[in-house]
Amino acid sequence: MKGHKILIVGGAGYIGSHVALAFQEAGATVVVLDNLSTGRRENLQPGMELIEGDLQLPGLLADLFRGHFDGVIHLAAQKAAGESMVKPELYSRQNLIGSLNLLEAYAKQPQSRLIFSSTAAVYGNPVRLPMDETHPTAPVNFYGFTKLAIEGYLDWYGRLRGMQFAALRYFNAAGYDALGRIQGLEKNPQNLIPVVMEVAKGWRKNLQVFGNDYPTSDGSGVRDYIHVSDLGRAHVAAYRRLIETPGNLTVNLGTGKGYSVFEVIEETRRVSGRPIPHEVVPRREGDPPEVYASAQLAKETLGWQARESDLSNMIESTWNCYKNLP
Ligand SMILES: NC(=O)c1ccc[n+]([C@@H]2O[C@H](COP(=O)([O-])OP(=O)(O)OC[C@H]3O[C@@H](n4cnc5c(N)ncnc54)[C@H](O)[C@@H]3O)[C@@H](O)[C@H]2O)c1
């Protein structure tokens, strides 16, 4: 990939910084556009250029695309499903309008290629498992709605402007770079693993487990966790695929299996050597017992499958970032 110049929007964030690292390791020149609202400058590697800027500034985007990029990876978004239900205006502005500004500036360029961070939330509650890409899309939160809407825009801009795209539907991102090159903690994390880490550190008193009477192996909820370094490699594979093969892609990025809340707690206790106080509280309305992907299409189209996503890897690499903090 030497000589390819890739713009990574949201590349200072948790997943974006791992995606940026994967492109740099593949030989690309990486430019990051990020407003540093939740991203961190220190997540970038030496040799990466940071443009501190916002998708809400169409003038800045127009200037940026006077230069040439071989591909754009778009990760910038608000991502808290619960918050999206009380702040739909924020999610409309940041996710929808921000993405439309990017499409307006970029899609008309010759040979435009865009890889978009979509999510399993576009499916809503599972009607069958594993969830493959033909599963009905019926988001149950506004966040998932915005991501599905953007997928729709990608499809139309593909048809009308000739842009190639890959929409990558991530399941639950977890873990950190195994070599410790990225250590910046997520700001205001909401996902289970960082919250369990905060309990292990004593930053939170205890963990609430929402339900222990689900029809799962141990009664707690089960989700598909995917290591961020596996996500990084998948983006590089998707970019290569867009270059080599005409057409677009909408693909799940998951492992095909899930871990339960109690398994995450137990593994964190083992790895950290710290107690994880927790209390079982009633189920949250609308939470399905189990969610996991079919990873088959990603294997067939990208030649990609998860390599680093076993639970101990994800917990150990995350604990390595937390353990030395005060
Ligand atoms: N974390 C997950 O488990 C998960 C799962 C599915 C999908 N996703 C999607 O992956 C993407 C990245 O998620 P993340 O977990 O790394 O979140 P993050 O908050 O760490 O990263 C988002 C990055 O975008 C930047 N940003 C936000 N708004 C911007 C704007 N208007 N202009 C410029 N930069 C802006 C932030 O500063 C941050 O660096 C998001 O689109 C999210 O919806 C995440």
Tab-separated table of C-alpha atoms and ligand atoms in Angstrom:
chain	number	residue	atom	x	y	z
A	1	MET	CA	0.000	0.000	0.000
A	2	LYS	CA	3.039	2.244	-0.294
A	3	GLY	CA	2.159	5.598	-1.810
A	4	HIS	CA	-1.521	5.421	-0.814
A	5	LYS	CA	-2.733	8.428	1.134
A	6	ILE	CA	-5.612	7.669	3.491
A	7	LEU	CA	-7.724	10.178	5.398
A	8	ILE	CA	-9.040	8.804	8.684
A	9	VAL	CA	-11.880	10.895	10.077
A	10	GLY	CA	-12.133	10.217	13.811
A	11	GLY	CA	-8.665	8.622	13.707
A	12	ALA	CA	-7.676	9.922	17.152
A	13	GLY	CA	-10.482	7.944	18.790
A	14	TYR	CA	-10.458	4.502	20.329
A	15	ILE	CA	-11.133	2.423	17.213
A	16	GLY	CA	-9.871	5.021	14.730
A	17	SER	CA	-6.382	5.086	16.244
A	18	HIS	CA	-6.121	1.293	15.817
A	19	VAL	CA	-7.400	1.564	12.239
A	20	ALA	CA	-4.834	4.322	11.558
A	21	LEU	CA	-2.069	2.130	12.962
A	22	ALA	CA	-3.144	-0.793	10.724
A	23	PHE	CA	-2.981	1.413	7.607
A	24	GLN	CA	0.394	2.802	8.603
A	25	GLU	CA	1.714	-0.722	9.178
A	26	ALA	CA	0.395	-1.688	5.730
A	27	GLY	CA	2.570	1.093	4.256
A	28	ALA	CA	0.010	3.879	3.721
A	29	THR	CA	0.491	7.557	4.521
A	30	VAL	CA	-2.058	8.419	7.198
A	31	VAL	CA	-3.736	11.786	7.687
A	32	VAL	CA	-6.198	12.093	10.578
A	33	LEU	CA	-9.050	14.587	10.730
A	34	ASP	CA	-10.430	14.803	14.259
A	35	ASN	CA	-11.968	17.475	16.478
A	36	LEU	CA	-10.497	15.750	19.567
A	37	SER	CA	-13.889	15.828	21.295
A	38	THR	CA	-13.384	12.264	22.492
A	39	GLY	CA	-10.194	11.493	20.583
A	40	ARG	CA	-6.680	11.987	21.929
A	41	ARG	CA	-3.658	13.465	20.194
A	42	GLU	CA	-1.403	10.932	21.941
A	43	ASN	CA	-3.246	8.055	20.220
A	44	LEU	CA	-1.530	8.989	16.946
A	45	GLN	CA	1.738	7.367	15.916
A	46	PRO	CA	4.872	9.235	14.814
A	47	GLY	CA	4.603	10.022	11.095
A	48	MET	CA	0.828	10.564	11.114
A	49	GLU	CA	-0.473	14.041	10.324
A	50	LEU	CA	-3.285	15.425	12.505
A	51	ILE	CA	-5.673	18.018	11.127
A	52	GLU	CA	-7.651	19.314	14.067
A	53	GLY	CA	-11.040	20.065	12.568
A	54	ASP	CA	-14.725	19.288	12.584
A	55	LEU	CA	-17.115	17.635	10.133
A	56	GLN	CA	-19.515	20.471	10.899
A	57	LEU	CA	-17.257	22.824	8.898
A	58	PRO	CA	-18.005	22.248	5.194
A	59	GLY	CA	-15.448	24.926	4.194
A	60	LEU	CA	-12.679	23.002	5.926
A	61	LEU	CA	-13.719	19.805	4.106
A	62	ALA	CA	-13.809	21.572	0.739
A	63	ASP	CA	-10.254	22.839	1.359
A	64	LEU	CA	-9.091	19.426	2.501
A	65	PHE	CA	-10.356	17.688	-0.638
A	66	ARG	CA	-8.501	20.108	-2.891
A	67	GLY	CA	-5.758	17.617	-2.071
A	68	HIS	CA	-6.036	13.980	-3.152
A	69	PHE	CA	-6.813	11.000	-0.949
A	70	ASP	CA	-6.878	7.424	-2.224
A	71	GLY	CA	-9.417	6.500	0.414
A	72	VAL	CA	-11.363	7.905	3.356
A	73	ILE	CA	-12.257	6.022	6.529
A	74	HIS	CA	-15.147	7.622	8.391
A	75	LEU	CA	-15.366	6.803	12.084
A	76	ALA	CA	-16.401	10.154	13.584
A	77	ALA	CA	-19.720	9.879	15.405
A	78	GLN	CA	-21.603	10.030	18.647
A	79	LYS	CA	-22.024	6.413	19.715
A	80	ALA	CA	-24.006	6.088	22.957
A	81	ALA	CA	-27.271	4.314	22.172
A	82	GLY	CA	-28.967	5.395	25.422
A	83	GLU	CA	-27.965	9.047	25.009
A	84	SER	CA	-29.254	9.048	21.426
A	85	MET	CA	-32.761	8.422	22.787
A	86	VAL	CA	-32.711	11.647	24.812
A	87	LYS	CA	-30.616	13.794	22.458
A	88	PRO	CA	-31.826	12.938	18.955
A	89	GLU	CA	-30.916	16.431	17.723
A	90	LEU	CA	-27.270	15.937	18.707
A	91	TYR	CA	-27.155	12.559	16.950
A	92	SER	CA	-28.835	13.981	13.854
A	93	ARG	CA	-26.364	16.842	13.677
A	94	GLN	CA	-23.227	14.869	14.464
A	95	ASN	CA	-23.914	11.582	12.717
A	96	LEU	CA	-26.227	12.500	9.858
A	97	ILE	CA	-25.230	16.051	8.967
A	98	GLY	CA	-21.541	15.384	9.670
A	99	SER	CA	-21.599	12.385	7.306
A	100	LEU	CA	-23.507	14.316	4.650
A	101	ASN	CA	-20.929	17.113	4.783
A	102	LEU	CA	-18.210	14.534	4.242
A	103	LEU	CA	-20.079	12.892	1.358
A	104	GLU	CA	-20.757	16.227	-0.284
A	105	ALA	CA	-17.084	17.158	-0.207
A	106	TYR	CA	-15.640	13.755	-1.111
A	107	ALA	CA	-18.052	11.613	-3.138
A	108	LYS	CA	-17.737	13.666	-6.322
A	109	GLN	CA	-13.969	13.174	-6.486
A	110	PRO	CA	-12.778	10.741	-9.124
A	111	GLN	CA	-12.232	7.241	-7.705
A	112	SER	CA	-13.632	8.101	-4.291
A	113	ARG	CA	-13.631	5.193	-1.806
A	114	LEU	CA	-15.152	5.441	1.615
A	115	ILE	CA	-15.145	2.959	4.468
A	116	PHE	CA	-17.818	3.666	7.044
A	117	SER	CA	-18.082	2.608	10.700
A	118	SER	CA	-21.512	1.090	10.925
A	119	THR	CA	-22.776	-1.032	13.772
A	120	ALA	CA	-24.717	-4.119	14.788
A	121	ALA	CA	-27.271	-1.619	16.178
A	122	VAL	CA	-28.670	-1.307	12.623
A	123	TYR	CA	-30.247	-4.754	13.109
A	124	GLY	CA	-32.110	-4.065	16.349
A	125	ASN	CA	-33.121	-7.122	18.346
A	126	PRO	CA	-32.186	-10.477	16.841
A	127	VAL	CA	-34.923	-12.465	15.170
A	128	ARG	CA	-32.359	-15.194	14.462
A	129	LEU	CA	-28.783	-16.017	15.428
A	130	PRO	CA	-26.099	-15.705	14.287
A	131	MET	CA	-27.021	-12.363	12.730
A	132	ASP	CA	-25.921	-12.285	9.122
A	133	GLU	CA	-26.132	-9.327	6.766
A	134	THR	CA	-29.557	-10.393	5.466
A	135	HIS	CA	-31.027	-10.125	8.971
A	136	PRO	CA	-33.836	-7.500	8.992
A	137	THR	CA	-32.668	-4.000	9.900
A	138	ALA	CA	-34.966	-2.528	12.533
A	139	PRO	CA	-32.950	-0.299	14.914
A	140	VAL	CA	-34.358	0.018	18.418
A	141	ASN	CA	-32.442	3.211	19.236
A	142	PHE	CA	-31.868	6.505	17.455
A	143	TYR	CA	-28.116	5.871	17.192
A	144	GLY	CA	-28.767	2.712	15.151
A	145	PHE	CA	-31.257	4.634	13.032
A	146	THR	CA	-28.625	7.285	12.155
A	147	LYS	CA	-26.122	4.604	11.125
A	148	LEU	CA	-28.670	2.786	8.973
A	149	ALA	CA	-29.673	6.080	7.368
A	150	ILE	CA	-26.029	6.810	6.511
A	151	GLU	CA	-25.735	3.342	4.942
A	152	GLY	CA	-28.677	4.384	2.747
A	153	TYR	CA	-26.924	7.606	1.735
A	154	LEU	CA	-23.764	5.661	0.893
A	155	ASP	CA	-25.782	3.451	-1.412
A	156	TRP	CA	-27.284	6.452	-3.215
A	157	TYR	CA	-24.023	8.394	-3.446
A	158	GLY	CA	-22.497	5.200	-4.816
A	159	ARG	CA	-25.120	5.089	-7.551
A	160	LEU	CA	-25.278	8.821	-8.286
A	161	ARG	CA	-21.666	9.896	-7.778
A	162	GLY	CA	-19.785	6.692	-8.521
A	163	MET	CA	-18.292	6.484	-5.034
A	164	GLN	CA	-17.252	3.028	-3.881
A	165	PHE	CA	-17.960	2.174	-0.264
A	166	ALA	CA	-17.734	-0.447	2.418
A	167	ALA	CA	-20.106	-0.252	5.389
A	168	LEU	CA	-18.570	-2.276	8.197
A	169	ARG	CA	-21.027	-3.285	10.887
A	170	TYR	CA	-18.954	-3.671	14.043
A	171	PHE	CA	-20.215	-5.677	16.962
A	172	ASN	CA	-18.721	-4.692	20.393
A	173	ALA	CA	-15.213	-3.282	20.035
A	174	ALA	CA	-12.783	-4.270	22.794
A	175	GLY	CA	-9.081	-4.553	23.662
A	176	TYR	CA	-6.015	-2.425	22.907
A	177	ASP	CA	-2.921	-2.735	20.729
A	178	ALA	CA	-0.906	-5.733	21.992
A	179	LEU	CA	2.368	-3.784	21.812
A	180	GLY	CA	0.990	-0.926	23.909
A	181	ARG	CA	1.387	1.699	21.173
A	182	ILE	CA	-2.107	3.037	21.879
A	183	GLN	CA	-3.017	3.531	25.515
A	184	GLY	CA	-5.425	6.486	25.512
A	185	LEU	CA	-8.506	5.492	27.445
A	186	GLU	CA	-11.935	6.122	25.983
A	187	LYS	CA	-13.611	9.232	27.327
A	188	ASN	CA	-16.917	8.445	29.113
A	189	PRO	CA	-16.897	4.734	28.223
A	190	GLN	CA	-20.267	2.995	28.252
A	191	ASN	CA	-19.339	-0.492	27.098
A	192	LEU	CA	-19.060	-3.360	29.536
A	193	ILE	CA	-15.305	-4.025	29.436
A	194	PRO	CA	-14.061	-0.490	30.254
A	195	VAL	CA	-16.747	-0.194	32.938
A	196	VAL	CA	-15.546	-3.468	34.519
A	197	MET	CA	-11.983	-2.079	34.342
A	198	GLU	CA	-13.102	1.013	36.256
A	199	VAL	CA	-14.568	-1.222	38.950
A	200	ALA	CA	-11.297	-3.200	39.108
A	201	LYS	CA	-9.448	0.097	39.588
A	202	GLY	CA	-11.839	1.177	42.338
A	203	TRP	CA	-12.984	4.185	40.259
A	204	ARG	CA	-16.518	2.827	40.460
A	205	LYS	CA	-17.899	1.163	43.563
A	206	ASN	CA	-19.539	-1.742	41.803
A	207	LEU	CA	-20.940	-3.070	38.565
A	208	GLN	CA	-24.617	-3.507	37.853
A	209	VAL	CA	-25.422	-6.739	36.028
A	210	PHE	CA	-28.711	-6.289	34.235
A	211	GLY	CA	-30.413	-9.652	34.660
A	212	ASN	CA	-29.135	-13.122	35.565
A	213	ASP	CA	-32.199	-15.020	34.397
A	214	TYR	CA	-31.707	-14.950	30.647
A	215	PRO	CA	-31.809	-18.247	28.763
A	216	THR	CA	-27.992	-18.205	28.365
A	217	SER	CA	-25.316	-20.524	29.771
A	218	ASP	CA	-24.979	-18.571	33.037
A	219	GLY	CA	-28.091	-16.373	32.931
A	220	SER	CA	-26.311	-13.113	32.050
A	221	GLY	CA	-26.415	-11.330	28.676
A	222	VAL	CA	-24.102	-12.492	25.884
A	223	ARG	CA	-22.461	-10.204	23.306
A	224	ASP	CA	-19.976	-10.598	20.450
A	225	TYR	CA	-16.722	-8.743	21.287
A	226	ILE	CA	-14.245	-7.933	18.548
A	227	HIS	CA	-10.666	-6.806	19.190
A	228	VAL	CA	-9.860	-3.335	17.828
A	229	SER	CA	-6.683	-4.630	16.167
A	230	ASP	CA	-8.823	-7.180	14.304
A	231	LEU	CA	-11.052	-4.254	13.298
A	232	GLY	CA	-7.976	-2.371	12.074
A	233	ARG	CA	-6.904	-5.258	9.823
A	234	ALA	CA	-10.450	-5.611	8.497
A	235	HIS	CA	-10.448	-1.973	7.322
A	236	VAL	CA	-7.214	-2.518	5.435
A	237	ALA	CA	-8.690	-5.681	3.877
A	238	ALA	CA	-11.855	-3.783	2.905
A	239	TYR	CA	-9.813	-0.997	1.318
A	240	ARG	CA	-7.799	-3.538	-0.693
A	241	ARG	CA	-11.003	-5.225	-1.782
A	242	LEU	CA	-12.479	-1.917	-3.019
A	243	ILE	CA	-9.364	-1.293	-5.090
A	244	GLU	CA	-9.213	-4.783	-6.557
A	245	THR	CA	-12.905	-5.569	-7.111
A	246	PRO	CA	-15.645	-3.292	-8.438
A	247	GLY	CA	-18.715	-2.941	-6.255
A	248	ASN	CA	-19.542	-2.122	-2.679
A	249	LEU	CA	-19.662	-4.041	0.562
A	250	THR	CA	-21.848	-4.208	3.636
A	251	VAL	CA	-20.230	-6.610	6.043
A	252	ASN	CA	-20.410	-7.622	9.700
A	253	LEU	CA	-17.251	-7.460	11.756
A	254	GLY	CA	-17.677	-9.857	14.644
A	255	THR	CA	-16.370	-13.216	15.734
A	256	GLY	CA	-19.451	-15.425	15.491
A	257	LYS	CA	-19.445	-16.181	19.207
A	258	GLY	CA	-20.334	-14.318	22.353
A	259	TYR	CA	-19.102	-13.900	25.916
A	260	SER	CA	-21.393	-13.401	28.879
A	261	VAL	CA	-21.247	-10.581	31.424
A	262	PHE	CA	-20.169	-13.039	34.127
A	263	GLU	CA	-17.381	-14.372	31.888
A	264	VAL	CA	-16.090	-10.818	31.382
A	265	ILE	CA	-16.206	-10.195	35.147
A	266	GLU	CA	-14.433	-13.456	35.971
A	267	GLU	CA	-11.709	-12.935	33.367
A	268	THR	CA	-11.070	-9.375	34.581
A	269	ARG	CA	-10.834	-10.635	38.155
A	270	ARG	CA	-8.323	-13.274	37.057
A	271	VAL	CA	-6.184	-10.942	34.951
A	272	SER	CA	-6.190	-7.971	37.347
A	273	GLY	CA	-6.087	-9.927	40.580
A	274	ARG	CA	-8.650	-7.430	41.891
A	275	PRO	CA	-12.170	-8.090	43.189
A	276	ILE	CA	-15.026	-6.957	40.910
A	277	PRO	CA	-17.923	-6.154	43.233
A	278	HIS	CA	-21.193	-6.479	41.350
A	279	GLU	CA	-24.893	-6.633	42.003
A	280	VAL	CA	-27.601	-8.197	39.905
A	281	VAL	CA	-30.406	-5.771	39.059
A	282	PRO	CA	-33.476	-6.324	36.875
A	283	ARG	CA	-33.076	-6.714	33.105
A	284	ARG	CA	-33.029	-3.497	31.069
A	285	GLU	CA	-36.080	-3.199	28.907
A	286	GLY	CA	-35.348	-4.187	25.320
A	287	ASP	CA	-31.984	-5.892	25.986
A	288	PRO	CA	-31.876	-9.182	24.077
A	289	PRO	CA	-30.356	-12.212	25.850
A	290	GLU	CA	-27.763	-12.886	23.154
A	291	VAL	CA	-26.286	-11.059	20.180
A	292	TYR	CA	-23.610	-12.473	17.926
A	293	ALA	CA	-22.615	-12.041	14.324
A	294	SER	CA	-22.206	-14.336	11.436
A	295	ALA	CA	-18.626	-13.627	10.356
A	296	GLN	CA	-18.946	-15.705	7.181
A	297	LEU	CA	-19.346	-12.882	4.634
A	298	ALA	CA	-16.280	-11.042	5.958
A	299	LYS	CA	-14.293	-14.251	5.562
A	300	GLU	CA	-15.507	-14.776	2.000
A	301	THR	CA	-15.244	-11.203	0.735
A	302	LEU	CA	-12.315	-9.826	2.740
A	303	GLY	CA	-10.399	-12.998	3.499
A	304	TRP	CA	-10.563	-11.711	7.080
A	305	GLN	CA	-11.374	-13.292	10.359
A	306	ALA	CA	-10.767	-12.346	13.961
A	307	ARG	CA	-7.377	-13.459	15.311
A	308	GLU	CA	-6.968	-11.499	18.531
A	309	SER	CA	-10.502	-11.577	19.871
A	310	ASP	CA	-10.361	-14.253	22.517
A	311	LEU	CA	-11.501	-12.934	25.862
A	312	SER	CA	-8.162	-13.201	27.666
A	313	ASN	CA	-6.432	-11.180	24.923
A	314	MET	CA	-9.046	-8.449	25.029
A	315	ILE	CA	-9.040	-8.215	28.823
A	316	GLU	CA	-5.250	-8.424	29.203
A	317	SER	CA	-4.525	-5.739	26.602
A	318	THR	CA	-7.146	-3.478	28.189
A	319	TRP	CA	-5.922	-4.067	31.734
A	320	ASN	CA	-2.388	-3.192	30.567
A	321	CYS	CA	-3.665	0.331	29.846
A	322	TYR	CA	-5.477	0.672	33.151
A	323	LYS	CA	-3.203	-1.048	35.616
A	324	ASN	CA	-0.541	1.638	36.045
A	325	LEU	CA	-2.943	4.556	36.240
A	326	PRO	CA	-3.408	6.155	39.658
B	1	LIG	N1	-17.014	1.242	20.217
B	1	LIG	C1	-17.816	0.310	19.687
B	1	LIG	O1	-18.021	-0.768	20.268
B	1	LIG	C2	-18.490	0.563	18.364
B	1	LIG	C3	-19.346	-0.424	17.856
B	1	LIG	C4	-19.961	-0.207	16.623
B	1	LIG	C5	-19.684	0.950	15.904
B	1	LIG	N2	-18.854	1.897	16.431
B	1	LIG	C6	-18.588	3.111	15.645
B	1	LIG	O2	-17.194	3.228	15.479
B	1	LIG	C7	-16.820	4.602	15.386
B	1	LIG	C8	-15.673	4.907	16.310
B	1	LIG	O3	-16.075	4.608	17.636
B	1	LIG	P1	-15.068	4.737	18.863
B	1	LIG	O4	-15.499	3.734	19.868
B	1	LIG	O5	-13.660	4.738	18.415
B	1	LIG	O6	-15.475	6.185	19.416
B	1	LIG	P2	-14.566	7.448	19.783
B	1	LIG	O7	-15.486	8.433	20.415
B	1	LIG	O8	-13.370	7.028	20.554
B	1	LIG	O9	-14.103	7.967	18.356
B	1	LIG	C9	-14.766	8.944	17.600
B	1	LIG	C10	-13.715	9.931	17.102
B	1	LIG	O10	-14.339	10.888	16.238
B	1	LIG	C11	-13.988	12.209	16.651
B	1	LIG	N3	-15.115	13.063	16.261
B	1	LIG	C12	-16.388	13.007	16.748
B	1	LIG	N4	-17.161	13.932	16.132
B	1	LIG	C13	-16.369	14.565	15.236
B	1	LIG	C14	-16.588	15.616	14.315
B	1	LIG	N5	-17.783	16.210	14.192
B	1	LIG	N6	-15.560	16.039	13.548
B	1	LIG	C15	-14.331	15.464	13.675
B	1	LIG	N7	-14.063	14.465	14.532
B	1	LIG	C16	-15.064	14.022	15.313
B	1	LIG	C17	-13.752	12.104	18.143
B	1	LIG	O11	-12.919	13.129	18.666
B	1	LIG	C18	-13.084	10.729	18.243
B	1	LIG	O12	-11.691	10.824	18.033
B	1	LIG	C19	-18.104	5.394	15.667
B	1	LIG	O13	-18.648	5.791	14.415
B	1	LIG	C20	-19.012	4.388	16.337
B	1	LIG	O14	-20.357	4.676	16.107
B	1	LIG	C21	-18.250	1.724	17.637
